[in-house]
Coordinates of C-alpha atoms and ligand atoms in Angstrom, one line a residue:
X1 CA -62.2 -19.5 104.6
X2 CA -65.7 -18.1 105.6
X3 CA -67.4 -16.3 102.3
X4 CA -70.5 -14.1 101.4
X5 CA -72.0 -14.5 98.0
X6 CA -73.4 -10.8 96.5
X7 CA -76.1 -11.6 94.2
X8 CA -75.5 -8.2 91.7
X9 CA -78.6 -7.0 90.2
X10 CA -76.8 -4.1 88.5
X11 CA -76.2 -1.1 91.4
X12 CA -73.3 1.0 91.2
X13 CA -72.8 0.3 94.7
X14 CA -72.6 -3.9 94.4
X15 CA -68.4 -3.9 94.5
X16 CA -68.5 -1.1 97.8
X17 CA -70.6 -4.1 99.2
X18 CA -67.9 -6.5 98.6
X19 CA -65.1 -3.9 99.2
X20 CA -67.0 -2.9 102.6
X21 CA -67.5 -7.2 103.8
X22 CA -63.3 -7.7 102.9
X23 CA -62.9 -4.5 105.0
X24 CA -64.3 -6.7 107.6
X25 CA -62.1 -9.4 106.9
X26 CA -64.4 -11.8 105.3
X27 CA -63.7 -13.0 101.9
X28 CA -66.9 -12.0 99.9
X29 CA -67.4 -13.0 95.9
X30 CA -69.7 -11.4 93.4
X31 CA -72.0 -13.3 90.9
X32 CA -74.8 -11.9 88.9
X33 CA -78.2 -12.4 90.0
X34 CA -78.8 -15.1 87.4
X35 CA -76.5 -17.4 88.8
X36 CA -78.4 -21.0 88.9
X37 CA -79.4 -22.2 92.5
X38 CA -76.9 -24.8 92.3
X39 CA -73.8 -22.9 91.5
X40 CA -74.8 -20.9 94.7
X41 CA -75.2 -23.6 96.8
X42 CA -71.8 -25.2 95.7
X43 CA -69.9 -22.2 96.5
X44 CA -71.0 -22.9 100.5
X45 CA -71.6 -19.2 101.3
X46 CA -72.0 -18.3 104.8
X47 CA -74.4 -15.5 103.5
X48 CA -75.7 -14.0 100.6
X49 CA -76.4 -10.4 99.8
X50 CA -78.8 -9.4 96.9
X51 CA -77.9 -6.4 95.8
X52 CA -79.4 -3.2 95.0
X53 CA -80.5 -2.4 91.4
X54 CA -81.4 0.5 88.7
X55 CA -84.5 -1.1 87.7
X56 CA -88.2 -1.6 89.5
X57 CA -88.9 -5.3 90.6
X58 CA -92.4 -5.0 88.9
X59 CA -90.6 -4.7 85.5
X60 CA -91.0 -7.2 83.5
X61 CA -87.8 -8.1 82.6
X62 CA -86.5 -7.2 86.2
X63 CA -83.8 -9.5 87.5
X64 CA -85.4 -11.9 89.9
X65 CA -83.2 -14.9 92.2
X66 CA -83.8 -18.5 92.3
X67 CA -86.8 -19.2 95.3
X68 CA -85.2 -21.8 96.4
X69 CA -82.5 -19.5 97.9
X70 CA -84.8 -18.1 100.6
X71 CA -85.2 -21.4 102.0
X72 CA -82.1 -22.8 101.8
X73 CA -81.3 -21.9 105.6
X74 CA -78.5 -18.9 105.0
X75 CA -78.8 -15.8 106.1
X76 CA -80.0 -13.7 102.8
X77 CA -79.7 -9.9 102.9
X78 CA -82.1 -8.1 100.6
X79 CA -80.2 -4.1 99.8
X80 CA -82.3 -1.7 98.7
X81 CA -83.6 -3.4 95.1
X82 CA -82.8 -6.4 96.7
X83 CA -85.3 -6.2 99.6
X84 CA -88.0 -5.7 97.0
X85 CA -87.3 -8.3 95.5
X86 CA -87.5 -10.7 98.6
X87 CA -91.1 -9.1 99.3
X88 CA -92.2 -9.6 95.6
X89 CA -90.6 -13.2 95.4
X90 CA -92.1 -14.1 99.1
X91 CA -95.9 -12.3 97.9
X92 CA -95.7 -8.9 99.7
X93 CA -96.7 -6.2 97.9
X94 CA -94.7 -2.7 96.0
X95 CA -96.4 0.2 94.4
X96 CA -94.1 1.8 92.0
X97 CA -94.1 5.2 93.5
X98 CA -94.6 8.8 91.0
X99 CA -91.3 9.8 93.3
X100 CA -88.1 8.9 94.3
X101 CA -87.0 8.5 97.7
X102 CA -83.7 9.8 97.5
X103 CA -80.5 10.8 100.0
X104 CA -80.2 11.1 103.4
X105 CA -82.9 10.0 105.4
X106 CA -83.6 9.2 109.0
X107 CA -84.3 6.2 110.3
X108 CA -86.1 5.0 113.4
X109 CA -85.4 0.9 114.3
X110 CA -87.9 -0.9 117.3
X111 CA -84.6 -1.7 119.0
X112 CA -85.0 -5.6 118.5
X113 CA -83.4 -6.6 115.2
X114 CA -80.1 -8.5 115.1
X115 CA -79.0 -6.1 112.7
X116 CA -80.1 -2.8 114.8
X117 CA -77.8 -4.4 117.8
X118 CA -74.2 -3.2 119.2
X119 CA -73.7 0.3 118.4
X120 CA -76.5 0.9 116.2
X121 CA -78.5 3.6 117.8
X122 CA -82.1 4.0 117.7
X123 CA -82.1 6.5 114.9
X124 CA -79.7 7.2 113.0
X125 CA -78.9 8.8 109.1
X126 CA -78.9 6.6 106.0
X127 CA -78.7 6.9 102.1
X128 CA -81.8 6.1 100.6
X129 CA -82.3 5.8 96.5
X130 CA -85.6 4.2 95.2
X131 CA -88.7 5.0 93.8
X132 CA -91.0 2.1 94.5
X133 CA -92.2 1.3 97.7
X134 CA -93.4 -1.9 99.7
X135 CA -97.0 -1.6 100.4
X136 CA -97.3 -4.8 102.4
X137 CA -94.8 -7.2 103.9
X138 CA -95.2 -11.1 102.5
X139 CA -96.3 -13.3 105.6
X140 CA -94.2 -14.2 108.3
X141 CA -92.2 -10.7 108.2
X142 CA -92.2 -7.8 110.7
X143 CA -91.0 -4.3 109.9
X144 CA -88.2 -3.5 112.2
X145 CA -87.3 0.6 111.0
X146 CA -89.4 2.5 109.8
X147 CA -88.6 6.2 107.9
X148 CA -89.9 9.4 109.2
X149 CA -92.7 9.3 106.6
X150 CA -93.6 6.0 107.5
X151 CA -91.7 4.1 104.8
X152 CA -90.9 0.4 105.7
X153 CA -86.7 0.5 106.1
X154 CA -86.0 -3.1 107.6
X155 CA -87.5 -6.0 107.7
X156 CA -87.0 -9.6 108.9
X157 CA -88.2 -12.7 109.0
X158 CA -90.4 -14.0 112.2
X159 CA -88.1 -17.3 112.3
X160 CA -86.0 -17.7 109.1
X161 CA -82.4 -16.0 108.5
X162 CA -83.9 -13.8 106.0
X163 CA -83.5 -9.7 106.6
X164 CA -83.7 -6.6 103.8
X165 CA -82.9 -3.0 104.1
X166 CA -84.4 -0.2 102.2
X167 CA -81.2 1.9 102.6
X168 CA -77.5 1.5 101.7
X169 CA -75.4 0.5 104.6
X170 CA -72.1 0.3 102.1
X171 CA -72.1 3.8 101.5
X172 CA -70.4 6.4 103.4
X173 CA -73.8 8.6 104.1
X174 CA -75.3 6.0 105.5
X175 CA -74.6 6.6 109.5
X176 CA -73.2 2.7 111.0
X177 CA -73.6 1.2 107.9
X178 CA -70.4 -1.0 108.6
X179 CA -71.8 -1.9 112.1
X180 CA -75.1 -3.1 110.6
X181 CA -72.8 -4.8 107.6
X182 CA -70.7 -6.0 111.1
X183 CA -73.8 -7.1 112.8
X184 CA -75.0 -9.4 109.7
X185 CA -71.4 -10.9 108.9
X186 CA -70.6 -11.9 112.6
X187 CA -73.8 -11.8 114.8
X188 CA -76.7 -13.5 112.0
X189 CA -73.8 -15.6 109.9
X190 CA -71.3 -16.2 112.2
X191 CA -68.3 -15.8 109.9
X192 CA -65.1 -15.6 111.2
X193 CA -63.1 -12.7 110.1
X194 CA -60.3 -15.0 108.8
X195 CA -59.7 -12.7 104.9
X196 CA -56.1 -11.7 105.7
X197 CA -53.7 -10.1 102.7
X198 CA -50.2 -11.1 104.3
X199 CA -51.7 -15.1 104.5
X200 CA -53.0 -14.4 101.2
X201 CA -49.5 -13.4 99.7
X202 CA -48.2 -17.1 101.0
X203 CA -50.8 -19.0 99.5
X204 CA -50.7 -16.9 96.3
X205 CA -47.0 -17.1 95.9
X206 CA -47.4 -21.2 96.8
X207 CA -49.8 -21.4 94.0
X208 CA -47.7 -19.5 91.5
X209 CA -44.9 -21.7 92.2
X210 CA -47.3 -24.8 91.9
X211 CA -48.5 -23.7 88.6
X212 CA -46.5 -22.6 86.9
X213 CA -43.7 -25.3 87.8
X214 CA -40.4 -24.5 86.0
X215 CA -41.5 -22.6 83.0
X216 CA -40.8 -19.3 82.2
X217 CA -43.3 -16.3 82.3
X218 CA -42.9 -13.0 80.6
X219 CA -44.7 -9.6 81.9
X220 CA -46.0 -7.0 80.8
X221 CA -45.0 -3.7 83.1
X222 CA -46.6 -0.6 82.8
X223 CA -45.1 1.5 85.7
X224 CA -48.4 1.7 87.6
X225 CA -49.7 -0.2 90.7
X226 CA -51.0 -3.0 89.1
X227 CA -48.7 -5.2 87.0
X228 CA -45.6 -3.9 89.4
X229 CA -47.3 -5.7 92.4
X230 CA -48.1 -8.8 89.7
X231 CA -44.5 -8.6 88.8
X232 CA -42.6 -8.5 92.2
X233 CA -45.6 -11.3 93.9
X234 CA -44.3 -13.5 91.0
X235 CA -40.5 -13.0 91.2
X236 CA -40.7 -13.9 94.6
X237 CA -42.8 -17.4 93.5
X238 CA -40.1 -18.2 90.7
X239 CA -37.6 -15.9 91.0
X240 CA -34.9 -15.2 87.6
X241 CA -37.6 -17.6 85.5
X242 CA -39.8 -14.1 85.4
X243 CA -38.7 -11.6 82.5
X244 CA -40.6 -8.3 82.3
X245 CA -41.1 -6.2 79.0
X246 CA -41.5 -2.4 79.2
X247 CA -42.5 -0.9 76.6
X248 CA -42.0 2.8 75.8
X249 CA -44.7 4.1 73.4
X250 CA -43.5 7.5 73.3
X251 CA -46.9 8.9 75.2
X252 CA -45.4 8.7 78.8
X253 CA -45.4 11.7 80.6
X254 CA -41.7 13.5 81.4
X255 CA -39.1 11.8 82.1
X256 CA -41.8 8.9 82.9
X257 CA -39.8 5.8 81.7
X258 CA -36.0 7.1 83.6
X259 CA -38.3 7.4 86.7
X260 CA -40.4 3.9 86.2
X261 CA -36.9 2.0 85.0
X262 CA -34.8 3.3 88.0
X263 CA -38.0 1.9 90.7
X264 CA -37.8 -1.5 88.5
X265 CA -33.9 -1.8 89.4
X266 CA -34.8 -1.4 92.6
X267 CA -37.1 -4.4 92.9
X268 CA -35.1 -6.9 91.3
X269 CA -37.2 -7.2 88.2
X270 CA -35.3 -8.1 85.2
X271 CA -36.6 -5.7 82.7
X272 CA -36.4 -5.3 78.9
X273 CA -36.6 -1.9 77.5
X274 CA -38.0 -1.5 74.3
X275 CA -37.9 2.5 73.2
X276 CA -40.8 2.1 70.2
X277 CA -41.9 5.8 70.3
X278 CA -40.8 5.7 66.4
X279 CA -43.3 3.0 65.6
X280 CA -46.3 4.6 67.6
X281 CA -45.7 8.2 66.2
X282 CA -45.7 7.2 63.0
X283 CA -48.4 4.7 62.9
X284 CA -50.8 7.6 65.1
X285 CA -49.4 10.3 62.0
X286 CA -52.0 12.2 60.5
X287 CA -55.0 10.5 62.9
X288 CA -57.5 12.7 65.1
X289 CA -60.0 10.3 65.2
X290 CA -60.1 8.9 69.3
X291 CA -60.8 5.4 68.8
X292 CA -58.7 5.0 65.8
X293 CA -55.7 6.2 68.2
X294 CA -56.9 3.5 70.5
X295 CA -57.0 1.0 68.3
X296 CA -53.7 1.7 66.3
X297 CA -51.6 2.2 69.8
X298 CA -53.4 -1.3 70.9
X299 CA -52.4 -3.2 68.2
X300 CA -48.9 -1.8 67.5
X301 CA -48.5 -2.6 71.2
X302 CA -49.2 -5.9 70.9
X303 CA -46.6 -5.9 67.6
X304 CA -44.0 -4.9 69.8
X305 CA -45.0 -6.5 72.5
X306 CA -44.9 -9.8 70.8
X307 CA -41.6 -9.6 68.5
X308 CA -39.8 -8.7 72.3
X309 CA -41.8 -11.6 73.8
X310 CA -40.3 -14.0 71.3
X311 CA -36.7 -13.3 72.0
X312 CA -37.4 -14.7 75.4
X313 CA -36.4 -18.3 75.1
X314 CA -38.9 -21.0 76.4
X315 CA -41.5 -18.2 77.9
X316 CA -44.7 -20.7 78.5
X317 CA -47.0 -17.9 80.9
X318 CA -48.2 -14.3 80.1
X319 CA -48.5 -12.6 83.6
X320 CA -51.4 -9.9 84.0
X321 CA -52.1 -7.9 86.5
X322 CA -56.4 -8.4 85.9
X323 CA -58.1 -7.4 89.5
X324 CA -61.4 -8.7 90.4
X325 CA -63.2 -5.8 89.4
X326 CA -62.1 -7.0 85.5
X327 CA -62.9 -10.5 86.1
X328 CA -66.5 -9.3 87.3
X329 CA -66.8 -6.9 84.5
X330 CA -66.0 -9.1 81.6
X331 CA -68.4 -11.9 83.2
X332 CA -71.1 -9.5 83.1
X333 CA -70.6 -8.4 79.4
X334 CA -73.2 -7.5 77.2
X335 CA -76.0 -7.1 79.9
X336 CA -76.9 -3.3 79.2
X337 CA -73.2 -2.2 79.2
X338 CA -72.4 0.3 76.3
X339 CA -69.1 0.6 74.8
X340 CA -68.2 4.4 76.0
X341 CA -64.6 4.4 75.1
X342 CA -62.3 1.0 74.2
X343 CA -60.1 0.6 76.7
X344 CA -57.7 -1.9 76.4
X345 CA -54.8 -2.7 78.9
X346 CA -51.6 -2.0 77.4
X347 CA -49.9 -5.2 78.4
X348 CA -53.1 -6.6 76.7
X349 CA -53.1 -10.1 75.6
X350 CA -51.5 -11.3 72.2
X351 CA -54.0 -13.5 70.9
X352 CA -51.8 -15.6 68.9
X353 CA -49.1 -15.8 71.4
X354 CA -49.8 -19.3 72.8
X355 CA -49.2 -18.6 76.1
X356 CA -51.0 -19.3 79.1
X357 CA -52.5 -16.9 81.3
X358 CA -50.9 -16.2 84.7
X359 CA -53.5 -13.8 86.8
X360 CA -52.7 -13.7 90.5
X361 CA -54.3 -10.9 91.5
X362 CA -57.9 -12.0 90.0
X363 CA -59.1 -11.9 93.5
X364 CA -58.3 -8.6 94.8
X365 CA -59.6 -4.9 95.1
X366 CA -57.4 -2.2 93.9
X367 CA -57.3 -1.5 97.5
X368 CA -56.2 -4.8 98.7
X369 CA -53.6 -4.8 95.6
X370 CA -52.0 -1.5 97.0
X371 CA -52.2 -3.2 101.1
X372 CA -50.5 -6.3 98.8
X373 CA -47.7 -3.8 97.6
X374 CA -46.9 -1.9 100.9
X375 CA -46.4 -5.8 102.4
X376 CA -44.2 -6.7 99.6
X377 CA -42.3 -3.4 100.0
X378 CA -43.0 -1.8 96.8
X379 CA -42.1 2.2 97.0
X380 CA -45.1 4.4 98.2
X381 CA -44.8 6.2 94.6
X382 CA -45.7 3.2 92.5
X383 CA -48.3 2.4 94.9
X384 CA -50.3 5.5 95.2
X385 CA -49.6 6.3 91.3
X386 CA -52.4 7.6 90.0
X387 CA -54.2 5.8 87.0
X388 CA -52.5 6.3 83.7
X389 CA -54.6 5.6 80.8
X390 CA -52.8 3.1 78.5
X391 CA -53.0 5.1 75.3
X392 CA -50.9 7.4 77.3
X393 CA -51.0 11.2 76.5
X394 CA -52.5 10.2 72.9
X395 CA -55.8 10.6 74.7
X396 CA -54.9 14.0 76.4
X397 CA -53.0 15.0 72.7
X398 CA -56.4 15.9 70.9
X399 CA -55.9 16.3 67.5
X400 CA -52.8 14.7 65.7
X401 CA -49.8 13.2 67.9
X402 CA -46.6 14.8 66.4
X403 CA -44.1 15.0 69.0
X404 CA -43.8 19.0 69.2
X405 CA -47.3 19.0 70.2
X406 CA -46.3 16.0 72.9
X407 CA -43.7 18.3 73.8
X408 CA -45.7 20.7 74.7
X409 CA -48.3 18.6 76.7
X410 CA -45.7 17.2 78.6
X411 CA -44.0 20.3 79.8
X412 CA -47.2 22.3 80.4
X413 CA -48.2 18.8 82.1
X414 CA -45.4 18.4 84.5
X415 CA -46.1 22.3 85.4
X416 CA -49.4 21.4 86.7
X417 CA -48.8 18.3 88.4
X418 CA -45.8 19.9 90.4
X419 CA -48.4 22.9 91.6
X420 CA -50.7 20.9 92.5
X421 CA -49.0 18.1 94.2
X422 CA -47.9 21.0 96.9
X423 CA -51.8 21.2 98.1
X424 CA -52.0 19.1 101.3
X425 CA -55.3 17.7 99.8
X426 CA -53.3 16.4 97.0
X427 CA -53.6 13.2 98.1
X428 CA -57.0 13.0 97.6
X429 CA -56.7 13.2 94.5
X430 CA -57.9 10.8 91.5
X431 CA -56.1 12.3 89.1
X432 CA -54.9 15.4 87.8
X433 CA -53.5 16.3 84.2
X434 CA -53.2 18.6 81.4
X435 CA -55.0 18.5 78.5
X436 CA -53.8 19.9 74.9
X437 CA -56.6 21.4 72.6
X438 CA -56.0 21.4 68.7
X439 CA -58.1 25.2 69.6
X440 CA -55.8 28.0 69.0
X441 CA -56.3 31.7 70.3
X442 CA -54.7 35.0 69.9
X443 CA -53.0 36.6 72.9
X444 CA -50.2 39.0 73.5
X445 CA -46.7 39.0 75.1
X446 CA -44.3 41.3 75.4
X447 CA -45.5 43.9 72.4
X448 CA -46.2 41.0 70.3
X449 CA -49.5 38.7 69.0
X450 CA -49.3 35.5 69.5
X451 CA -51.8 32.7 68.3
X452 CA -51.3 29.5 70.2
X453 CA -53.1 26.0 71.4
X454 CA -54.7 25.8 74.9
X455 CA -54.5 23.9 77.4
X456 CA -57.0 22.5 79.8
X457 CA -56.4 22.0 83.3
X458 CA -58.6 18.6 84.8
X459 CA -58.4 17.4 88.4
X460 CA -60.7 15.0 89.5
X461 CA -62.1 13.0 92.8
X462 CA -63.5 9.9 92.4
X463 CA -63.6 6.3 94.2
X464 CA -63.1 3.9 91.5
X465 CA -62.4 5.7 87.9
X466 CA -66.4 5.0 87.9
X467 CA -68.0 8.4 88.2
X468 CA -66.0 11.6 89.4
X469 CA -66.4 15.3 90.8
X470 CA -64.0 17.9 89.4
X471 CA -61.6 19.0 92.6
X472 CA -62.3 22.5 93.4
X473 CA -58.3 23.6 93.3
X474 CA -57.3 26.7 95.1
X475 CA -57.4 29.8 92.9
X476 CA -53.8 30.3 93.4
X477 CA -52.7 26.7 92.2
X478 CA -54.7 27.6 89.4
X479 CA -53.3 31.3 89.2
X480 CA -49.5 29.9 89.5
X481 CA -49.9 27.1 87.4
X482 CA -51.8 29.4 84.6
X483 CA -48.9 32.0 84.5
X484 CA -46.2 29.1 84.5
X485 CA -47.8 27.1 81.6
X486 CA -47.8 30.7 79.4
X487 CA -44.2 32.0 80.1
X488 CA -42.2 28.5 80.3
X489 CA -43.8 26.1 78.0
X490 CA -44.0 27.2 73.9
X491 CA -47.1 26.4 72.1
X492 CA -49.6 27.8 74.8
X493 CA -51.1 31.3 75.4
X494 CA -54.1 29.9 76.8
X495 CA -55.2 28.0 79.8
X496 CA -58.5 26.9 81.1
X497 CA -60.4 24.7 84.3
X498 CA -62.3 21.5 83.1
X499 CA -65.5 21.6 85.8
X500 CA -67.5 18.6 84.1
X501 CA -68.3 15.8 86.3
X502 CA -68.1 12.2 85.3
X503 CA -71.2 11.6 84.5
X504 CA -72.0 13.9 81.8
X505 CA -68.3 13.5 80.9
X506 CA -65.9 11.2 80.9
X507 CA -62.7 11.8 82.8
X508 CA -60.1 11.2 80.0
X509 CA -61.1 13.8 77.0
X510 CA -60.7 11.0 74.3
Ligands
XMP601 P1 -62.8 7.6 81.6 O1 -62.1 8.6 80.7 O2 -63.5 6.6 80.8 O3 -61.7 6.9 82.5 O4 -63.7 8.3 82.6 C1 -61.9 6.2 83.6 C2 -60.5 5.8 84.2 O5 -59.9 4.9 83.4 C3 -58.7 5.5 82.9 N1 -58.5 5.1 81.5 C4 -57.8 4.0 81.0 N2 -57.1 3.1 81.7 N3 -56.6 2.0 79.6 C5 -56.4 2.1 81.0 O6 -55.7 1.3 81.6 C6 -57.3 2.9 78.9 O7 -57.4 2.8 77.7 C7 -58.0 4.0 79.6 N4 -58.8 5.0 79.3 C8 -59.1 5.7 80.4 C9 -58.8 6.9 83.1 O8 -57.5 7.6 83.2 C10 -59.6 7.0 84.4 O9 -58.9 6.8 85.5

């Protein structure tokens, strides 16, 4: 199978590049840009794209590649950073500019790149984000587009593979980004579009069968997308060897685990129920704090997790459902990330367990898991679930967790959801919850005062959980849902819109 290596030099947008090259059915792969020379030339790449990046390329502690890689004969693809990079490392020259370049910008080609071919018109729109600027091309390169103001936007070698592009031809903005993308996969590396997610299932489910021989393997289900797709892939590999736990921590939403349990029936999983909403409550009494509620629902989980795990005679494998995204993430640890919130899986791993780690879907996009699950006939509601965090409505509880207060959540909760979910955009939609403020009010109903908690309304649209943009919800959604929450659900006389972004905020309130 053809692939294209992505050097990541820390953009936001490196995964869209690998997301948009699979979209073109070519398996791509994602290292960090201090992978050594050799690793890259082992994996065989048909192409390699260096990424863009936050940082200028005349800092000093800028990422930089190996040289060797620009004259190892693939086709190399500077983005953005990663053009910059190719001039500095091939001796052009870059002025860090006073100014950003930054948006939607036209661009004029000469017409003769490789790239610029097909469909690609002679100008066209693009998404352009970078302050420096490259003052002089290193020798052997022509300038093949050109911005309005007279900024280099492409450039290409006079007789090696070697091409950058100033914009973003991943994101959406950018006008035939996937026919330049196109253009480089199957015109400069000749790749054959041969990344296919029905073949993958075979080979997958092969290689499940192969590993894990005749041992058993235990699972963690959680009701979303993820470890329901790990589940069924692996019941088909090893059928009635695979035993699934569900734990109920008492945070699910309503009537959440009747709902999750009846879809597991359905799909031939053998599930154990554990109902531990006692154990959770009471180890989350009296705490506000929001990373002590992480922490104590992560561990008890494992507790219970673990005691259930060992009733299962003979279990040798721990099946999670990591995604690529994870894998990529956890290799990268420690370079510049902060620790915003802990989030642990639930279905995390017990340490002491001794049990290996089963991981089939450590290749795949959340987008190629849910294409995975439509194959494998998963129903569409599992599928386009939307994310759930693991601490479960302790993180949308703020304050303490007693289960009145739950109670109320959950009903003002279900209120909203059911509103909202009649919008013909709902679909669009990230996520979309209630929130229950320790805050209370005073209002009036009927003749009398009341003196309540609030509740906080929070939609969001977002790609990849990453950043987000609060959905701008029809005033009478919010109207209906407002006037619903106050007269049906006790506990509330107050309701309110979250219209905070992701960044500043997060999209989770704890
Ligand atoms: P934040 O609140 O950090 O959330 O903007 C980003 C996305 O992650 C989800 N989330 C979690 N998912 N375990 C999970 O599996 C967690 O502990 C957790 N916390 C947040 C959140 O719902 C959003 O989609």
């Amino acid at each position: 199978m053809d692939n294209i290596l992505i050097l990541d030099c820390g953009s936001q947008f490196t995964q869209l590049i690998a997301r948009r090259v699979r979209e073109q059915k070519v398996h791509s792969e994602i290292l960090p840009w201090d992978t050594a020379f050799e690793v890259i030339q082992a994996a065989g790449p048909k192409g390699v794209i260096i990424s863009g990046g936050p940082q200028s390329v005349t800092d000093e502690d800028a990422p930089s590649v190996p040289d060797a890689l620009f004259t190892m004969g693939v086709p190399i693809l500077g983005v953005c950073y990663g053009m910059q990079l190719m001039t500095k490392q091939m001796g052009g020259s870059i002025t860090s500019g006073t100014s950003r370049e930054y948006g939607r910008t036209a661009i004029f080609t000469d017409g003769r790149s490789p790239l610029f071919t097909g469909k690609v018109p002679a100008s066209f729109e693009a998404w352009m984000s970078h302050g420096d600027r490259i003052e002089r091309l290193p020798d052997g390169f022509r300038c093949t587009a050109k911005t309005g103001n007279g900024v280099f936007a492409a450039m290409e070698h006079e007789t090696r593979p070697l091409y950058g592009l100033q914009f973003h031809p991943e994101v959406v903005h950018t006008q035939y980004g996937s026919e330049i993308l196109s253009n480089f996969l199957f015109a400069i590396c000749s790749c054959t579009p041969d990344w296919d997610l029905g073949n993958w299932i075979d080979q997958t489910v092969e290689g499940i069968r192969r590993q894990v021989g005749t041992d058993r393997v235990v699972c963690g289900l959680s009701g979303g997308v993820d470890s329901s797709v790990a589940a069924v892939l692996t019941e088909k590999a090893i059928g009635d060897r695979l035993d699934c736990i569900f734990v109920n921590h008492g945070l699910l939403r309503l009537h959440e685990e009747h709902h999750v349990l009846e879809q597991y029936k359905r799909l031939n999983l053998r599930v154990h129920y554990v109902d531990a909403s006692d154990a959770f409550l009471g180890a989350l009494r009296g705490v506000t704090d929001p990373e002590r509620k992480r922490k104590i629902i992560g561990e008890t989980f494992i507790r219970v997790f673990e005691s259930e795990a060992r009733k299962i005679d003979g279990a040798k494998w721990l099946l999670q459902g990591t995604l690529y995204p994870d894998v990529i993430e956890s290799g990268h640890k420690g370079k510049g990330a902060s620790v915003i919130k802990s989030h642990h899986n639930v279905g995390g791993l017990p340490e002491h367990m001794d049990l290996a780690l089963l991981e089939p879907l450590r290749d795949l996009f959340k987008d190629e898991v849910r294409g995975t699950g439509r194959m494998l006939n998963i129903p569409e509601d599992i599928i386009s679930r939307q994310p759930f965090p693991g601490p479960g409505l302790a993180v949308r509880c703020l304050g303490e967790v007693t289960s009145e207060r739950l109670e109320t959540l959950r009903s003002a909760d279900a209120i909203f959801r059911e509103e909202i979910a009649k919008w013909e955009d709902y679909p669009s939609i990230w996520q979309a919850f209630v929130v229950l403020l320790p805050v209370r009010t005073v209002g009036v109903m009927g003749d009398s005062r009341t003196y309540s908690e609030t509740a906080v309304l929070r939609a969001v649209h977002s790609h990849d959980g990453m950043t987000a943009d609060w959905v701008h919800v029809p005033y009478d959604i919010l109207d209906r849902t407002a006037r619903r929450i106050c007269n049906e659900v006790q506990g509330i006389n107050r309701v309110t819109l979250d219209v905070t972004g992701k960044p500043p905020a997060t999209i989770e309130w704890e």
